[in-house]
mmCIF file of C-alpha atoms and ligand atoms in Angstrom:
data_model
loop_
_atom_site.group_PDB
_atom_site.id
_atom_site.type_symbol
_atom_site.label_atom_id
_atom_site.label_comp_id
_atom_site.label_asym_id
_atom_site.label_seq_id
_atom_site.Cartn_x
_atom_site.Cartn_y
_atom_site.Cartn_z
ATOM 1 C CA MET A 1 -5.850 122.184 -63.091
ATOM 2 C CA LYS A 2 -5.328 124.486 -60.128
ATOM 3 C CA ARG A 3 -4.759 128.171 -60.882
ATOM 4 C CA ILE A 4 -1.982 129.993 -59.064
ATOM 5 C CA SER A 5 -0.911 133.599 -58.651
ATOM 6 C CA LEU A 6 2.550 134.496 -57.388
ATOM 7 C CA LEU A 7 3.726 137.358 -55.185
ATOM 8 C CA GLY A 8 7.508 137.768 -55.410
ATOM 9 C CA CYS A 9 9.603 136.959 -58.479
ATOM 10 C CA GLY A 10 13.009 136.478 -56.815
ATOM 11 C CA ALA A 11 14.978 133.278 -56.167
ATOM 12 C CA ILE A 12 12.055 131.191 -54.832
ATOM 13 C CA GLY A 13 9.320 132.730 -57.009
ATOM 14 C CA THR A 14 11.341 132.160 -60.170
ATOM 15 C CA GLN A 15 12.006 128.486 -59.454
ATOM 16 C CA LEU A 16 8.345 127.901 -58.503
ATOM 17 C CA ALA A 17 7.207 129.530 -61.743
ATOM 18 C CA LEU A 18 9.657 127.427 -63.777
ATOM 19 C CA ALA A 19 8.417 124.259 -62.035
ATOM 20 C CA ILE A 20 4.838 125.155 -63.037
ATOM 21 C CA ASP A 21 5.915 126.072 -66.565
ATOM 22 C CA CYS A 22 7.631 122.721 -67.181
ATOM 23 C CA GLY A 23 4.704 120.705 -65.745
ATOM 24 C CA LYS A 24 6.451 119.499 -62.575
ATOM 25 C CA ILE A 25 3.683 121.289 -60.664
ATOM 26 C CA PRO A 26 0.434 120.456 -62.500
ATOM 27 C CA ALA A 27 -1.118 123.927 -62.471
ATOM 28 C CA THR A 28 -1.472 127.167 -64.409
ATOM 29 C CA LEU A 29 0.361 130.287 -63.295
ATOM 30 C CA THR A 30 -2.097 133.025 -64.235
ATOM 31 C CA HIS A 31 -0.709 136.199 -62.575
ATOM 32 C CA VAL A 32 2.510 137.423 -60.975
ATOM 33 C CA TYR A 33 3.472 140.570 -59.105
ATOM 34 C CA ASP A 34 6.756 141.883 -57.734
ATOM 35 C CA GLY A 35 7.472 145.322 -56.227
ATOM 36 C CA SER A 36 10.292 145.448 -58.793
ATOM 37 C CA LYS A 37 8.813 145.615 -62.302
ATOM 38 C CA GLU A 38 12.168 144.441 -63.612
ATOM 39 C CA ALA A 39 11.919 141.228 -61.550
ATOM 40 C CA SER A 40 8.385 140.520 -62.877
ATOM 41 C CA LEU A 41 9.451 141.130 -66.477
ATOM 42 C CA SER A 42 12.587 139.056 -66.143
ATOM 43 C CA LEU A 43 10.560 136.127 -64.764
ATOM 44 C CA VAL A 44 7.847 136.316 -67.430
ATOM 45 C CA GLU A 45 10.536 136.344 -70.106
ATOM 46 C CA LYS A 46 11.838 132.973 -68.849
ATOM 47 C CA LEU A 47 8.423 131.255 -69.146
ATOM 48 C CA LYS A 48 6.831 129.524 -72.153
ATOM 49 C CA ASN A 49 3.319 130.059 -70.759
ATOM 50 C CA LYS A 50 3.298 133.748 -69.920
ATOM 51 C CA PRO A 51 1.323 134.881 -66.847
ATOM 52 C CA ILE A 52 -0.123 138.385 -66.678
ATOM 53 C CA ILE A 53 1.753 140.907 -64.527
ATOM 54 C CA ALA A 54 -0.766 142.250 -61.991
ATOM 55 C CA GLU A 55 -0.946 145.979 -61.271
ATOM 56 C CA ASN A 56 -0.520 145.460 -57.526
ATOM 57 C CA SER A 57 -0.220 142.684 -54.960
ATOM 58 C CA HIS A 58 -3.816 142.968 -53.713
ATOM 59 C CA LEU A 59 -5.190 142.138 -57.160
ATOM 60 C CA LEU A 60 -3.519 138.710 -57.086
ATOM 61 C CA SER A 61 -6.367 137.254 -55.041
ATOM 62 C CA SER A 62 -9.121 139.075 -56.932
ATOM 63 C CA TYR A 63 -8.614 136.864 -60.005
ATOM 64 C CA PRO A 64 -10.213 133.379 -60.044
ATOM 65 C CA VAL A 65 -7.187 131.533 -58.641
ATOM 66 C CA ASP A 66 -7.136 128.657 -56.140
ATOM 67 C CA ILE A 67 -4.046 129.777 -54.249
ATOM 68 C CA VAL A 68 -1.815 132.823 -53.883
ATOM 69 C CA VAL A 69 1.845 131.978 -53.305
ATOM 70 C CA GLU A 70 3.890 134.494 -51.314
ATOM 71 C CA ALA A 71 7.669 134.435 -51.912
ATOM 72 C CA ALA A 72 8.437 138.102 -51.259
ATOM 73 C CA SER A 73 8.947 139.404 -47.697
ATOM 74 C CA GLN A 74 7.422 139.642 -44.221
ATOM 75 C CA GLU A 75 5.974 143.060 -45.190
ATOM 76 C CA ALA A 76 4.196 141.465 -48.134
ATOM 77 C CA VAL A 77 2.616 138.868 -45.826
ATOM 78 C CA LYS A 78 1.444 141.568 -43.417
ATOM 79 C CA ASP A 79 0.034 143.541 -46.319
ATOM 80 C CA VAL A 80 -1.932 140.929 -48.276
ATOM 81 C CA ALA A 81 -2.431 137.705 -46.284
ATOM 82 C CA LEU A 82 -5.775 138.637 -44.738
ATOM 83 C CA SER A 83 -7.298 139.905 -47.981
ATOM 84 C CA VAL A 84 -6.250 136.684 -49.761
ATOM 85 C CA LEU A 85 -8.279 134.646 -47.253
ATOM 86 C CA GLN A 86 -11.169 137.129 -47.347
ATOM 87 C CA ASN A 87 -11.228 136.656 -51.123
ATOM 88 C CA LYS A 88 -11.573 132.912 -50.398
ATOM 89 C CA ARG A 89 -8.206 131.825 -51.782
ATOM 90 C CA ASP A 90 -5.726 129.481 -50.127
ATOM 91 C CA LEU A 91 -2.322 130.955 -49.329
ATOM 92 C CA MET A 92 1.214 129.559 -49.254
ATOM 93 C CA ILE A 93 3.647 131.661 -47.205
ATOM 94 C CA MET A 94 7.447 131.525 -47.482
ATOM 95 C CA SER A 95 8.202 134.597 -45.304
ATOM 96 C CA VAL A 96 7.105 132.682 -42.222
ATOM 97 C CA GLY A 97 8.744 135.111 -39.775
ATOM 98 C CA ALA A 98 5.738 137.407 -40.252
ATOM 99 C CA LEU A 99 3.601 134.912 -38.321
ATOM 100 C CA LEU A 100 5.633 135.291 -35.123
ATOM 101 C CA ASP A 101 3.746 138.529 -34.589
ATOM 102 C CA GLU A 102 0.992 137.019 -32.433
ATOM 103 C CA SER A 103 -1.673 139.454 -33.541
ATOM 104 C CA ILE A 104 -1.032 138.524 -37.176
ATOM 105 C CA TYR A 105 -0.986 134.813 -36.412
ATOM 106 C CA ASP A 106 -4.277 135.011 -34.507
ATOM 107 C CA VAL A 107 -6.029 137.113 -37.157
ATOM 108 C CA LEU A 108 -4.935 134.768 -39.969
ATOM 109 C CA SER A 109 -5.759 131.689 -37.969
ATOM 110 C CA GLU A 110 -9.320 132.982 -37.337
ATOM 111 C CA ALA A 111 -9.669 134.010 -40.990
ATOM 112 C CA CYS A 112 -8.770 130.461 -42.136
ATOM 113 C CA LYS A 113 -11.707 129.188 -40.073
ATOM 114 C CA ASP A 114 -14.103 131.989 -41.061
ATOM 115 C CA PHE A 115 -13.438 131.710 -44.796
ATOM 116 C CA LYS A 116 -12.714 127.941 -44.781
ATOM 117 C CA LYS A 117 -9.339 128.412 -46.428
ATOM 118 C CA THR A 118 -5.879 127.000 -45.658
ATOM 119 C CA ILE A 119 -2.460 128.587 -45.189
ATOM 120 C CA TYR A 120 0.447 126.345 -46.201
ATOM 121 C CA LEU A 121 3.910 126.847 -44.662
ATOM 122 C CA PRO A 122 6.480 124.641 -46.441
ATOM 123 C CA SER A 123 9.186 123.088 -44.244
ATOM 124 C CA GLY A 124 11.637 125.386 -46.014
ATOM 125 C CA ALA A 125 15.320 124.886 -45.392
ATOM 126 C CA ILE A 126 14.946 122.251 -42.651
ATOM 127 C CA GLY A 127 13.685 118.722 -42.131
ATOM 128 C CA GLY A 128 12.117 117.018 -39.133
ATOM 129 C CA LEU A 129 9.025 119.220 -38.729
ATOM 130 C CA ASP A 130 6.746 116.187 -39.156
ATOM 131 C CA ALA A 131 8.389 114.469 -36.157
ATOM 132 C CA ILE A 132 8.556 117.665 -34.080
ATOM 133 C CA LYS A 133 4.848 118.333 -34.681
ATOM 134 C CA SER A 134 4.013 114.832 -33.462
ATOM 135 C CA VAL A 135 5.834 115.264 -30.125
ATOM 136 C CA LYS A 136 4.773 118.910 -29.701
ATOM 137 C CA ASP A 137 3.003 118.370 -26.358
ATOM 138 C CA GLU A 138 5.996 116.577 -24.833
ATOM 139 C CA ILE A 139 8.830 118.950 -25.804
ATOM 140 C CA GLU A 140 10.901 120.375 -22.941
ATOM 141 C CA SER A 141 13.717 122.000 -24.947
ATOM 142 C CA LEU A 142 14.145 123.046 -28.557
ATOM 143 C CA SER A 143 17.193 124.727 -30.061
ATOM 144 C CA ILE A 144 18.597 125.513 -33.479
ATOM 145 C CA THR A 145 22.118 126.546 -34.400
ATOM 146 C CA THR A 146 22.414 128.081 -37.843
ATOM 147 C CA THR A 147 25.832 128.475 -39.465
ATOM 148 C CA LYS A 148 26.183 130.566 -42.614
ATOM 149 C CA HIS A 149 28.880 132.350 -44.548
ATOM 150 C CA PRO A 150 28.995 136.055 -43.567
ATOM 151 C CA ARG A 151 27.737 137.047 -47.056
ATOM 152 C CA SER A 152 24.516 135.086 -46.361
ATOM 153 C CA LEU A 153 23.877 137.258 -43.290
ATOM 154 C CA LYS A 154 24.695 140.652 -44.768
ATOM 155 C CA GLY A 155 22.077 143.374 -44.672
ATOM 156 C CA ALA A 156 20.260 141.999 -41.591
ATOM 157 C CA LYS A 157 18.708 144.566 -39.226
ATOM 158 C CA PHE A 158 20.925 143.131 -36.431
ATOM 159 C CA PHE A 159 24.001 144.839 -37.934
ATOM 160 C CA GLU A 160 22.438 148.314 -37.698
ATOM 161 C CA THR A 161 23.275 148.319 -33.971
ATOM 162 C CA SER A 162 25.904 145.572 -33.619
ATOM 163 C CA LYS A 163 29.649 146.318 -33.584
ATOM 164 C CA ILE A 164 30.413 143.066 -35.452
ATOM 165 C CA ASN A 165 32.030 143.618 -38.831
ATOM 166 C CA LEU A 166 31.199 140.596 -40.994
ATOM 167 C CA ASP A 167 34.028 141.395 -43.422
ATOM 168 C CA SER A 168 36.703 141.144 -40.748
ATOM 169 C CA LEU A 169 35.781 137.683 -39.362
ATOM 170 C CA ASP A 170 38.548 135.128 -39.889
ATOM 171 C CA CYS A 171 37.008 132.143 -38.084
ATOM 172 C CA ALA A 172 33.576 130.754 -37.121
ATOM 173 C CA THR A 173 32.042 133.305 -34.714
ATOM 174 C CA THR A 174 28.782 133.200 -32.757
ATOM 175 C CA ILE A 175 27.099 136.490 -33.546
ATOM 176 C CA PHE A 176 23.694 135.946 -31.936
ATOM 177 C CA GLU A 177 22.150 133.871 -29.150
ATOM 178 C CA GLY A 178 18.581 134.430 -28.060
ATOM 179 C CA SER A 179 14.955 133.507 -28.600
ATOM 180 C CA ALA A 180 13.413 132.737 -31.984
ATOM 181 C CA ARG A 181 11.236 135.823 -31.560
ATOM 182 C CA GLU A 182 14.315 138.100 -31.308
ATOM 183 C CA ALA A 183 16.137 136.221 -34.086
ATOM 184 C CA VAL A 184 13.281 136.624 -36.548
ATOM 185 C CA SER A 185 12.980 140.353 -35.931
ATOM 186 C CA LEU A 186 16.758 140.948 -36.191
ATOM 187 C CA PHE A 187 17.405 138.569 -39.126
ATOM 188 C CA PRO A 188 14.064 138.658 -40.993
ATOM 189 C CA ALA A 189 15.372 137.291 -44.296
ATOM 190 C CA ASN A 190 17.786 134.745 -42.823
ATOM 191 C CA ILE A 191 16.058 132.726 -40.152
ATOM 192 C CA ASN A 192 12.571 131.728 -41.325
ATOM 193 C CA VAL A 193 13.418 128.209 -40.155
ATOM 194 C CA ALA A 194 13.457 129.409 -36.534
ATOM 195 C CA ALA A 195 9.943 130.754 -37.055
ATOM 196 C CA LEU A 196 8.780 127.439 -38.482
ATOM 197 C CA LEU A 197 10.291 125.527 -35.551
ATOM 198 C CA SER A 198 8.619 127.837 -33.036
ATOM 199 C CA LEU A 199 5.237 127.534 -34.686
ATOM 200 C CA CYS A 200 5.210 123.747 -34.678
ATOM 201 C CA GLY A 201 7.084 123.325 -31.380
ATOM 202 C CA ILE A 202 7.010 125.252 -28.104
ATOM 203 C CA GLY A 203 6.634 128.839 -29.255
ATOM 204 C CA SER A 204 9.024 131.622 -30.163
ATOM 205 C CA GLU A 205 10.060 132.652 -26.612
ATOM 206 C CA LYS A 206 11.211 129.162 -25.612
ATOM 207 C CA THR A 207 12.909 128.198 -28.894
ATOM 208 C CA VAL A 208 16.632 128.977 -28.536
ATOM 209 C CA VAL A 209 18.486 130.260 -31.610
ATOM 210 C CA THR A 210 22.242 130.559 -32.144
ATOM 211 C CA ILE A 211 23.622 132.131 -35.312
ATOM 212 C CA VAL A 212 27.231 131.505 -36.335
ATOM 213 C CA ALA A 213 29.029 133.355 -39.136
ATOM 214 C CA ASP A 214 31.742 131.147 -40.637
ATOM 215 C CA PRO A 215 33.912 132.552 -43.447
ATOM 216 C CA ALA A 216 35.192 129.020 -44.184
ATOM 217 C CA THR A 217 31.799 127.475 -44.962
ATOM 218 C CA ASN A 218 30.032 127.283 -48.298
ATOM 219 C CA LYS A 219 26.841 125.795 -46.794
ATOM 220 C CA ASN A 220 23.829 127.039 -44.815
ATOM 221 C CA THR A 221 23.816 124.523 -41.950
ATOM 222 C CA HIS A 222 20.998 124.072 -39.430
ATOM 223 C CA HIS A 223 21.521 121.850 -36.363
ATOM 224 C CA ILE A 224 18.317 121.208 -34.416
ATOM 225 C CA GLU A 225 18.052 119.538 -30.994
ATOM 226 C CA VAL A 226 14.730 118.614 -29.440
ATOM 227 C CA GLY A 227 14.349 116.965 -26.028
ATOM 228 C CA GLY A 228 11.415 115.921 -23.860
ATOM 229 C CA LYS A 229 9.348 113.055 -22.419
ATOM 230 C CA PHE A 230 9.276 111.386 -25.845
ATOM 231 C CA GLY A 231 13.103 111.087 -25.966
ATOM 232 C CA LYS A 232 15.540 113.148 -28.006
ATOM 233 C CA MET A 233 15.927 114.098 -31.647
ATOM 234 C CA THR A 234 18.750 115.807 -33.504
ATOM 235 C CA PHE A 235 18.731 116.917 -37.113
ATOM 236 C CA THR A 236 21.570 118.463 -39.090
ATOM 237 C CA ILE A 237 20.833 119.852 -42.531
ATOM 238 C CA GLU A 238 23.731 121.105 -44.673
ATOM 239 C CA ASN A 239 22.210 123.199 -47.418
ATOM 240 C CA ILE A 240 23.714 124.523 -50.619
ATOM 241 C CA PRO A 241 22.831 128.238 -50.930
ATOM 242 C CA ASP A 242 20.903 129.283 -54.048
ATOM 243 C CA PRO A 243 23.296 130.984 -56.503
ATOM 244 C CA SER A 244 20.907 133.906 -57.143
ATOM 245 C CA ASN A 245 20.283 134.580 -53.419
ATOM 246 C CA PRO A 246 22.824 133.111 -50.954
ATOM 247 C CA LYS A 247 20.449 133.818 -48.030
ATOM 248 C CA THR A 248 18.081 131.209 -49.478
ATOM 249 C CA SER A 249 18.955 127.505 -49.480
ATOM 250 C CA ARG A 250 18.312 125.175 -52.382
ATOM 251 C CA LEU A 251 16.229 122.969 -50.037
ATOM 252 C CA ALA A 252 13.879 125.898 -49.257
ATOM 253 C CA ILE A 253 13.119 126.192 -52.969
ATOM 254 C CA LEU A 254 12.661 122.436 -53.425
ATOM 255 C CA SER A 255 10.420 122.319 -50.365
ATOM 256 C CA ALA A 256 8.244 125.114 -51.775
ATOM 257 C CA ILE A 257 7.974 123.258 -55.092
ATOM 258 C CA GLU A 258 7.014 120.009 -53.333
ATOM 259 C CA THR A 259 4.368 121.705 -51.153
ATOM 260 C CA LEU A 260 2.765 123.309 -54.179
ATOM 261 C CA ARG A 261 3.033 120.114 -56.248
ATOM 262 C CA LYS A 262 1.236 118.199 -53.478
ATOM 263 C CA TYR A 263 -1.451 120.900 -53.264
ATOM 264 C CA CYS A 264 -2.077 120.582 -57.001
ATOM 265 C CA SER A 265 -2.031 116.761 -57.192
ATOM 266 C CA ASN A 266 -4.543 114.075 -56.261
ATOM 267 C CA GLU A 267 -2.422 111.328 -54.761
ATOM 268 C CA ILE A 268 -1.373 109.388 -51.674
ATOM 269 C CA HIS A 269 0.140 111.794 -49.104
ATOM 270 C CA ILE A 270 3.189 110.383 -47.347
ATOM 271 C CA GLY A 271 4.391 111.611 -43.943
ATOM 272 C CA THR A 272 2.695 113.281 -40.985
HETATM 273 N N1 LIG B 301 10.525 129.400 -45.233
HETATM 274 C C1 LIG B 301 11.813 129.272 -45.505
HETATM 275 O O1 LIG B 301 12.486 128.319 -45.116
HETATM 276 C C2 LIG B 301 12.482 130.318 -46.339
HETATM 277 C C3 LIG B 301 13.734 130.063 -46.894
HETATM 278 C C4 LIG B 301 14.314 131.039 -47.683
HETATM 279 C C5 LIG B 301 13.685 132.249 -47.871
HETATM 280 N N2 LIG B 301 12.482 132.489 -47.284
HETATM 281 C C6 LIG B 301 11.790 133.774 -47.449
HETATM 282 O O2 LIG B 301 11.052 133.756 -48.651
HETATM 283 C C7 LIG B 301 11.016 135.081 -49.200
HETATM 284 C C8 LIG B 301 11.509 135.033 -50.646
HETATM 285 O O3 LIG B 301 12.832 134.541 -50.687
HETATM 286 P P1 LIG B 301 13.731 134.713 -52.000
HETATM 287 O O4 LIG B 301 15.000 133.983 -51.746
HETATM 288 O O5 LIG B 301 12.930 134.402 -53.203
HETATM 289 O O6 LIG B 301 14.025 136.293 -51.930
HETATM 290 P P2 LIG B 301 14.496 137.254 -53.117
HETATM 291 O O7 LIG B 301 15.059 138.451 -52.454
HETATM 292 O O8 LIG B 301 15.325 136.515 -54.099
HETATM 293 O O9 LIG B 301 13.120 137.659 -53.839
HETATM 294 C C9 LIG B 301 12.086 138.363 -53.195
HETATM 295 C C10 LIG B 301 11.340 139.163 -54.268
HETATM 296 O O10 LIG B 301 10.162 139.700 -53.660
HETATM 297 C C11 LIG B 301 10.040 141.078 -53.985
HETATM 298 N N3 LIG B 301 9.349 141.736 -52.875
HETATM 299 C C12 LIG B 301 9.784 141.914 -51.612
HETATM 300 N N4 LIG B 301 8.844 142.508 -50.862
HETATM 301 C C13 LIG B 301 7.789 142.729 -51.677
HETATM 302 C C14 LIG B 301 6.503 143.317 -51.493
HETATM 303 N N5 LIG B 301 6.112 143.799 -50.299
HETATM 304 N N6 LIG B 301 5.667 143.382 -52.554
HETATM 305 C C15 LIG B 301 6.044 142.907 -53.762
HETATM 306 N N7 LIG B 301 7.239 142.318 -53.999
HETATM 307 C C16 LIG B 301 8.107 142.234 -52.960
HETATM 308 C C17 LIG B 301 11.462 141.594 -54.211
HETATM 309 O O11 LIG B 301 11.444 142.685 -55.115
HETATM 310 C C18 LIG B 301 12.157 140.359 -54.789
HETATM 311 O O12 LIG B 301 12.127 140.349 -56.212
HETATM 312 C C19 LIG B 301 11.884 135.965 -48.287
HETATM 313 O O13 LIG B 301 11.064 136.656 -47.358
HETATM 314 C C20 LIG B 301 12.744 134.955 -47.564
HETATM 315 O O14 LIG B 301 13.135 135.419 -46.270
HETATM 316 C C21 LIG B 301 11.876 131.530 -46.546
#
């Protein structure tokens, strides 16, 4: 059985831990850590097989685990990712936006080679990454339009300087258009999918992101268009937001569970 430690006990971390606890992911969750002690305690309380609460996030990779799972924040990735690899553990990252910082991406990429370890980035709240990866060298344009209810966008750094008042919107309104690089820095907790698309497509400067706030929607919808020598692809994913964190889609959680389940299982792997 693989041994796992978990950084972040919020919406995603909790569902991952429950999936391990009920045997859906064939593994043992040995340690957890969350900056909020309350979040760690509340998660441990929900589990039959109780993991130990680590004293700090850096200790998570010092125990004899196979993989550290990050489901916390971009800051957490910046803080611990390198030491996880140096401690010769694999790493699964949910806060993918952190990797759009080129210096971080390059350092982690080198460390994977140096320490012969792997970083896993689940497809998160979108589909189609397998196909996009395959046509990577032939892509000429790549865009994503994300539509969310205003409450799913609240608290983003973008609103510190913008005049838009999310509470006063009465119809679908485009609030941002720009590159994936800008989108990820202004909406760090809302637009990880744009980071994923950039990383497996044509990079964060050329990936075009539009964000729409729609008070009439109850979904997190992503519409992706990819064009190039290979032809054209469009994907539309209408996600149900997670009840405990409306910024996070149910599919992102299920995708994290499936990535970890695959990592822990010996089986036939389907898809690119
Ligand atoms: N890849 C994707 O498609 C995708 C989709 C949704 C969310 N995410 C990202 O995954 C992460 C987790 O999402 P969530 O919905 O579970 O969020 P959440 O807010 O429900 O939970 C995050 C938890 O991590 C803790 N935390 C944050 N920073 C920390 C740090 N530096 N050290 C220790 N603990 C820390 C918080 O206290 C919180 O309990 C977020 O960064 C989110 O943006 C990615």
